[in-house]
Short mmCIF file of C-alpha atoms and ligand atoms in Angstrom, two decimals:
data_model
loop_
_atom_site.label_atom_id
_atom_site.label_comp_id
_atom_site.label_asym_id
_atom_site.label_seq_id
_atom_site.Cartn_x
_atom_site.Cartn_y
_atom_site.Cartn_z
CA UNK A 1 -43.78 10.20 -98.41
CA UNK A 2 -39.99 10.70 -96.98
CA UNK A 3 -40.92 14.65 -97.36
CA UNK A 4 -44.52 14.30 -94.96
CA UNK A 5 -42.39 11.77 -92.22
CA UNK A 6 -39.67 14.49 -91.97
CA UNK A 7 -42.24 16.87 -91.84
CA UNK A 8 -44.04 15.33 -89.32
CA UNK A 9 -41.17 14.86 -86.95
CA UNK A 10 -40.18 18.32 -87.16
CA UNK A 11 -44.05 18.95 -85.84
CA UNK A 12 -43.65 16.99 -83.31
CA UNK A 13 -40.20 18.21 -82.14
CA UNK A 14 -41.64 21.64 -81.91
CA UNK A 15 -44.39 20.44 -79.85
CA UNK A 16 -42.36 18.53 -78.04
CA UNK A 17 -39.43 21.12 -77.07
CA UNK A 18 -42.32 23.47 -76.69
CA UNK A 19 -43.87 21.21 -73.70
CA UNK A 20 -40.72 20.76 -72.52
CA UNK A 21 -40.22 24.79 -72.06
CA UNK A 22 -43.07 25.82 -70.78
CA UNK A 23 -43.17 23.35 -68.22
CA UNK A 24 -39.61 24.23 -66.61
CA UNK A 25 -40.67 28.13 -67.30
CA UNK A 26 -44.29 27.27 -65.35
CA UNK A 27 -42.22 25.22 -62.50
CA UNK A 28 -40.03 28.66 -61.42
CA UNK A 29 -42.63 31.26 -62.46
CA UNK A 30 -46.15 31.49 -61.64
CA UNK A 31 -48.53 33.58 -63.03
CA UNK A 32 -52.39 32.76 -64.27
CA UNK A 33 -53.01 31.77 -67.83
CA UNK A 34 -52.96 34.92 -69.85
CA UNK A 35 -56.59 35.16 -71.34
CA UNK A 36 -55.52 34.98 -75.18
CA UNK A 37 -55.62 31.14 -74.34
CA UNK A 38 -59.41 31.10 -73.86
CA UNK A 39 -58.82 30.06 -77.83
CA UNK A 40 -57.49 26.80 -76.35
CA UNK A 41 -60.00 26.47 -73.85
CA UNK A 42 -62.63 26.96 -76.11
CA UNK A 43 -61.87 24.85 -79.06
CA UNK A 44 -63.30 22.24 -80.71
CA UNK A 45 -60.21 20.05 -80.02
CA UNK A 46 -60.42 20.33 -76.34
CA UNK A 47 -63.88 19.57 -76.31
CA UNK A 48 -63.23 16.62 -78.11
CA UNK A 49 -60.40 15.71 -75.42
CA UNK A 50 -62.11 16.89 -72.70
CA UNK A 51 -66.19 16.92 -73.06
CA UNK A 52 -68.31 19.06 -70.43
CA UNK A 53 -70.27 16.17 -70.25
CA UNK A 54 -67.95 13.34 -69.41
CA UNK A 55 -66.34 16.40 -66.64
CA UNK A 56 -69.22 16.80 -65.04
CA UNK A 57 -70.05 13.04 -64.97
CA UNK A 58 -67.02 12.49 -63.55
CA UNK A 59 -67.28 15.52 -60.70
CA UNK A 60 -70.80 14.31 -59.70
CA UNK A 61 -72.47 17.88 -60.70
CA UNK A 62 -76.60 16.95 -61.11
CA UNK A 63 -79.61 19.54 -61.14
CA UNK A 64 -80.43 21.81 -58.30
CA UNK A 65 -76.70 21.72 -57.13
CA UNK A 66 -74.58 24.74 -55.89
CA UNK A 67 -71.20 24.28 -58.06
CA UNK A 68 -68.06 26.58 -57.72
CA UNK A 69 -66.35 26.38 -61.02
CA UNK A 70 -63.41 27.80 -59.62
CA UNK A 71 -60.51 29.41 -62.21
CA UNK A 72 -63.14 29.71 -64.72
CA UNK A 73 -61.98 31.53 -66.91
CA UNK A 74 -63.41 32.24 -70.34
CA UNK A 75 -66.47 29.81 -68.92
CA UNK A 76 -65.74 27.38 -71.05
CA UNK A 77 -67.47 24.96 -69.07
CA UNK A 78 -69.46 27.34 -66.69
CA UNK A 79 -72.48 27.44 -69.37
CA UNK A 80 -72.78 23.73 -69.69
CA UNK A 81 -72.50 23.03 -65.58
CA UNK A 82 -75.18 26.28 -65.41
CA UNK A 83 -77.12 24.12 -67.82
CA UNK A 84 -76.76 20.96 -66.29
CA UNK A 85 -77.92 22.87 -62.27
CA UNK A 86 -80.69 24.06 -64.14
CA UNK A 87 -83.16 26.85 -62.43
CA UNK A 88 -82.92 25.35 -58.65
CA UNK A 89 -79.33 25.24 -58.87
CA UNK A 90 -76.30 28.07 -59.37
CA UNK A 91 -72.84 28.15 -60.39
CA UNK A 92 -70.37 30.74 -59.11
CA UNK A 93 -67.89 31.54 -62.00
CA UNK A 94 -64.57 32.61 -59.75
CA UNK A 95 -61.53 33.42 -61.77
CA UNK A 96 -58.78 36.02 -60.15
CA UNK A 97 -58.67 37.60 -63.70
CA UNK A 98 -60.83 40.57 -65.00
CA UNK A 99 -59.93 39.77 -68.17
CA UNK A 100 -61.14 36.24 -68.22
CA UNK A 101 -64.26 36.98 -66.08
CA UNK A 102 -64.93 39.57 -69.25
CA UNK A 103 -64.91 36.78 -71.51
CA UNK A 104 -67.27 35.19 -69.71
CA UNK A 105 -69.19 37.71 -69.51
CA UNK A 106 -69.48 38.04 -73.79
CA UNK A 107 -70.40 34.62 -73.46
CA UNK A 108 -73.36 34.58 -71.47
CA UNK A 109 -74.51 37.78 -73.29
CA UNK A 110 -74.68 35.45 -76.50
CA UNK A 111 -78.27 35.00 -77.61
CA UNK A 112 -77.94 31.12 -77.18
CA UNK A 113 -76.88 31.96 -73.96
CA UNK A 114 -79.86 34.93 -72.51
CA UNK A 115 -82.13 32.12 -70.88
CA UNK A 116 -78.84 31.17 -68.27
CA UNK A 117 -79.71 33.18 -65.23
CA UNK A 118 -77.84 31.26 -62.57
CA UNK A 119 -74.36 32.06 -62.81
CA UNK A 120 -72.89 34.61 -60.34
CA UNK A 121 -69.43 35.70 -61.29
CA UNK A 122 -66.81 36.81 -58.55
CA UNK A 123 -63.26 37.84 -58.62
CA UNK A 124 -61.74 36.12 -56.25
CA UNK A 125 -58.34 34.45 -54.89
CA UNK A 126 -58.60 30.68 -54.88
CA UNK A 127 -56.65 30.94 -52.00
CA UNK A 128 -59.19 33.23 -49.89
CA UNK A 129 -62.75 31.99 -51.10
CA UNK A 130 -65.66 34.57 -50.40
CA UNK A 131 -68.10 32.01 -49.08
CA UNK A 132 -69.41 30.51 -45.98
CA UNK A 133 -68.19 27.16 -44.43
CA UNK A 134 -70.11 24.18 -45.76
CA UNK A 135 -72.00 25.95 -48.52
CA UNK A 136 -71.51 24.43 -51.72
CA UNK A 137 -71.86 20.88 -52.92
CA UNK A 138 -69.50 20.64 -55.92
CA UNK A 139 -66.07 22.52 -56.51
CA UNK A 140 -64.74 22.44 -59.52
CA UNK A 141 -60.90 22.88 -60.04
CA UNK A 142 -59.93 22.70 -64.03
CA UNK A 143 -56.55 23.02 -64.80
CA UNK A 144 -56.57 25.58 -62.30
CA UNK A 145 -55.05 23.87 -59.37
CA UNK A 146 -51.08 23.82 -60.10
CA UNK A 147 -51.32 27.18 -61.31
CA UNK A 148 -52.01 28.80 -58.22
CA UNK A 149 -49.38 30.00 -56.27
CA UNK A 150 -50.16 28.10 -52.68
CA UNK A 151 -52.20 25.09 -53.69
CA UNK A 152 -52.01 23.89 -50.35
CA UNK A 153 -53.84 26.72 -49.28
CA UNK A 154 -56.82 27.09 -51.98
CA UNK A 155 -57.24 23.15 -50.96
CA UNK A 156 -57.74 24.26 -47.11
CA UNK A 157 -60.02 26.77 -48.70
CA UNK A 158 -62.20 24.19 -51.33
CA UNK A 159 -62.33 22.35 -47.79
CA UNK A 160 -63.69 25.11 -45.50
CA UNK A 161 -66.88 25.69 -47.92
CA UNK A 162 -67.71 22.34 -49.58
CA UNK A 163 -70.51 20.89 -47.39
CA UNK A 164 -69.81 17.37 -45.98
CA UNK A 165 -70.66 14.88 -48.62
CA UNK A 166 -69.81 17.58 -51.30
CA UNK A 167 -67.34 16.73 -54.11
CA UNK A 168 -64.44 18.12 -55.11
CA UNK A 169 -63.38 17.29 -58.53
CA UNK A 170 -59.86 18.02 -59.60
CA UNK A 171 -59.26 17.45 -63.80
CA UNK A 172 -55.96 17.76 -65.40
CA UNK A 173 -55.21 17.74 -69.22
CA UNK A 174 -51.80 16.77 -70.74
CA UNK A 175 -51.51 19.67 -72.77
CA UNK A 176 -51.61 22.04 -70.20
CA UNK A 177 -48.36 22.81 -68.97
CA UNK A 178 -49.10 23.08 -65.01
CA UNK A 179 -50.14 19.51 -65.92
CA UNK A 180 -49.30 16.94 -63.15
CA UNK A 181 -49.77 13.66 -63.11
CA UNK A 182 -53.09 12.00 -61.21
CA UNK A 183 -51.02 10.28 -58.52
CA UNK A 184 -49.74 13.61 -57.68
CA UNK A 185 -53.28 14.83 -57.59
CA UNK A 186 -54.55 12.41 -55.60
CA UNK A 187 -51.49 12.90 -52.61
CA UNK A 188 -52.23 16.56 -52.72
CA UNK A 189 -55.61 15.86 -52.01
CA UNK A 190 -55.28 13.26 -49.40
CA UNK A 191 -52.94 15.40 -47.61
CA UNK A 192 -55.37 18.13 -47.59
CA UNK A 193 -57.57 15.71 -45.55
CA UNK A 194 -59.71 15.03 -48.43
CA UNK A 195 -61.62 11.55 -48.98
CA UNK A 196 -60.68 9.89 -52.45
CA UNK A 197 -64.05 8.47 -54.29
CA UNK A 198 -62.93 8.28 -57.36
CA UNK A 199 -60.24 9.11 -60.37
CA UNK A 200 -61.28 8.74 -63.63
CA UNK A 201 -59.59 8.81 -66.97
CA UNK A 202 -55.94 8.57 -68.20
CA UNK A 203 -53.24 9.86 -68.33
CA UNK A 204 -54.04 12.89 -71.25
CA UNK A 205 -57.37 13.91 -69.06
CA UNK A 206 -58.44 12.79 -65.91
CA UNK A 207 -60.37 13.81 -62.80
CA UNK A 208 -59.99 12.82 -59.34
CA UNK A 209 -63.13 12.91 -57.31
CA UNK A 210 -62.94 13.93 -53.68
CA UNK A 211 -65.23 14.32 -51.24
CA UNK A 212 -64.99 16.03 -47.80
CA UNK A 213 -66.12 13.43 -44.91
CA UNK A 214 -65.84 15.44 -41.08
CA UNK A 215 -67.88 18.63 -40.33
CA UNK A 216 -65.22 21.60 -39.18
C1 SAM B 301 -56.02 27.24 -67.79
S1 SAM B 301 -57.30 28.29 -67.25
C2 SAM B 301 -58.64 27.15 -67.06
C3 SAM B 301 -60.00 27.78 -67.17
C4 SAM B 301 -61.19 26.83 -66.98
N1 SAM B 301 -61.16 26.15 -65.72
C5 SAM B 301 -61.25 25.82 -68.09
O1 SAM B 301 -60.90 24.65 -67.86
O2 SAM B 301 -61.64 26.19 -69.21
C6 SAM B 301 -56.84 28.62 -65.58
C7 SAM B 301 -57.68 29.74 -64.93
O3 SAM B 301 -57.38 29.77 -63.53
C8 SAM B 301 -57.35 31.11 -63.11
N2 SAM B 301 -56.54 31.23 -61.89
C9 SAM B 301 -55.21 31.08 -61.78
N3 SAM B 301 -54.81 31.28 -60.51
C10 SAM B 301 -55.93 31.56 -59.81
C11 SAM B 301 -56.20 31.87 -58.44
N4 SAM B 301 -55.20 31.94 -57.53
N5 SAM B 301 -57.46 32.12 -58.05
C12 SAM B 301 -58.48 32.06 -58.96
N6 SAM B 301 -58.30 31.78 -60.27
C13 SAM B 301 -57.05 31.53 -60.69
C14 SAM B 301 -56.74 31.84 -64.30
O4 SAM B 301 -57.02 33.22 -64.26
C15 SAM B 301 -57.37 31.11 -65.48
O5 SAM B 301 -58.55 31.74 -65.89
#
């Protein structure tokens, strides 16, 4: 018993210093998550912390919709919003990363995966979208946003081509180490010019739901 507590602790001290790390490391150097992580992204674990359905619940995505899952890396939850659009809608998978947008790529080449037709992958810079003003309805920003260099800017982006009324849905999870907390989210977004609806969750996965009220 005495050997599994001391055991455990030591887990957790690794986890813990680990967190600790990265996050100081993250605060001084930027870069995007290295693709070997689409592991994480992918795992059963996360989906258990984190399910594609409670996300896109939260973000307000619903058939026929024109999503941006923007930093989507491995598409971890690009198939399930594709899904959820259905025919009459489309998702644009826009990660910065070849590497990530080749991963997603294997994906949708999965048999499970041959009758999903409506997602358009772009490599792009969050903060310099390649879309019109006022043309989407949902952006989605996954533990994306505090990785990006200028997240000021990709904001004044998000808010040039979300259509009035559109959402934007920011979601954080704890065990990313960009992580911030959802009051932090929610100033960022407010001082962007954004329109709070609604955050949801706690304080290990959350989503704050924007929406975008003035025409430019
Ligand atoms: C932690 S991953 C999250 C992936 C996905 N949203 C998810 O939740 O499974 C962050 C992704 O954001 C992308 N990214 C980072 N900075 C970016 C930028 N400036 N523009 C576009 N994508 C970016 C990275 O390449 C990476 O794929």
């Amino acid at each position: 018993m005495t050997v599994i507590k001391l055991l455990l602790i030591i887990v957790a001290g690794i986890i813990l210093i680990h967190q600790v790390v990265m996050r100081i490391v993250r605060r001084f150097w930027h870069f995007p998550a290295p693709a070997f992580i689409s592991h994480v992204l992918d795992s059963k674990l996360r989906q258990r912390v984190q399910p594609p359905e409670r996300l896109m619940k939260w973000s307000g995505i619903a058939e026929g919709m024109t999503v941006l899952d923007l930093g989507c890396g491995s598409g971890a939850l690009t198939i399930p919003y594709a899904r959820a659009v259905g025919q009459d809608g489309r998702v644009y998978a826009l990660d910065i990363q070849p590497d990530m947008l080749a991963l997603l790529a294997q994906k949708l080449a999965q048999p499970d995966n041959k009758g999903i037709s409506n997602v358009l992958p772009i490599r792009a810079s969050a903060e310099d979208l390649p879309f019109a003003d006022n043309s989407l309805d949902v952006v989605c920003v996954t533990t994306v946003l505090y990785e990006i260099p200028d997240p000021q800017q990709a904001l004044r982006e998000i808010k040039r081509v979300l259509r009035v009324g559109g959402y934007l849905a920011i979601s954080e999870l704890f065990m990313d180490p960009d992580y911030r907390l959802k009051s932090t989210t929610i100033k960022l977004g407010l001082q962007a010019g954004f329109v709070l609806e609604e955050a949801f969750g706690n304080l290990w996965a959350y989503t704050v739901r924007f929406t975008r009220l003035e025409a430019i």
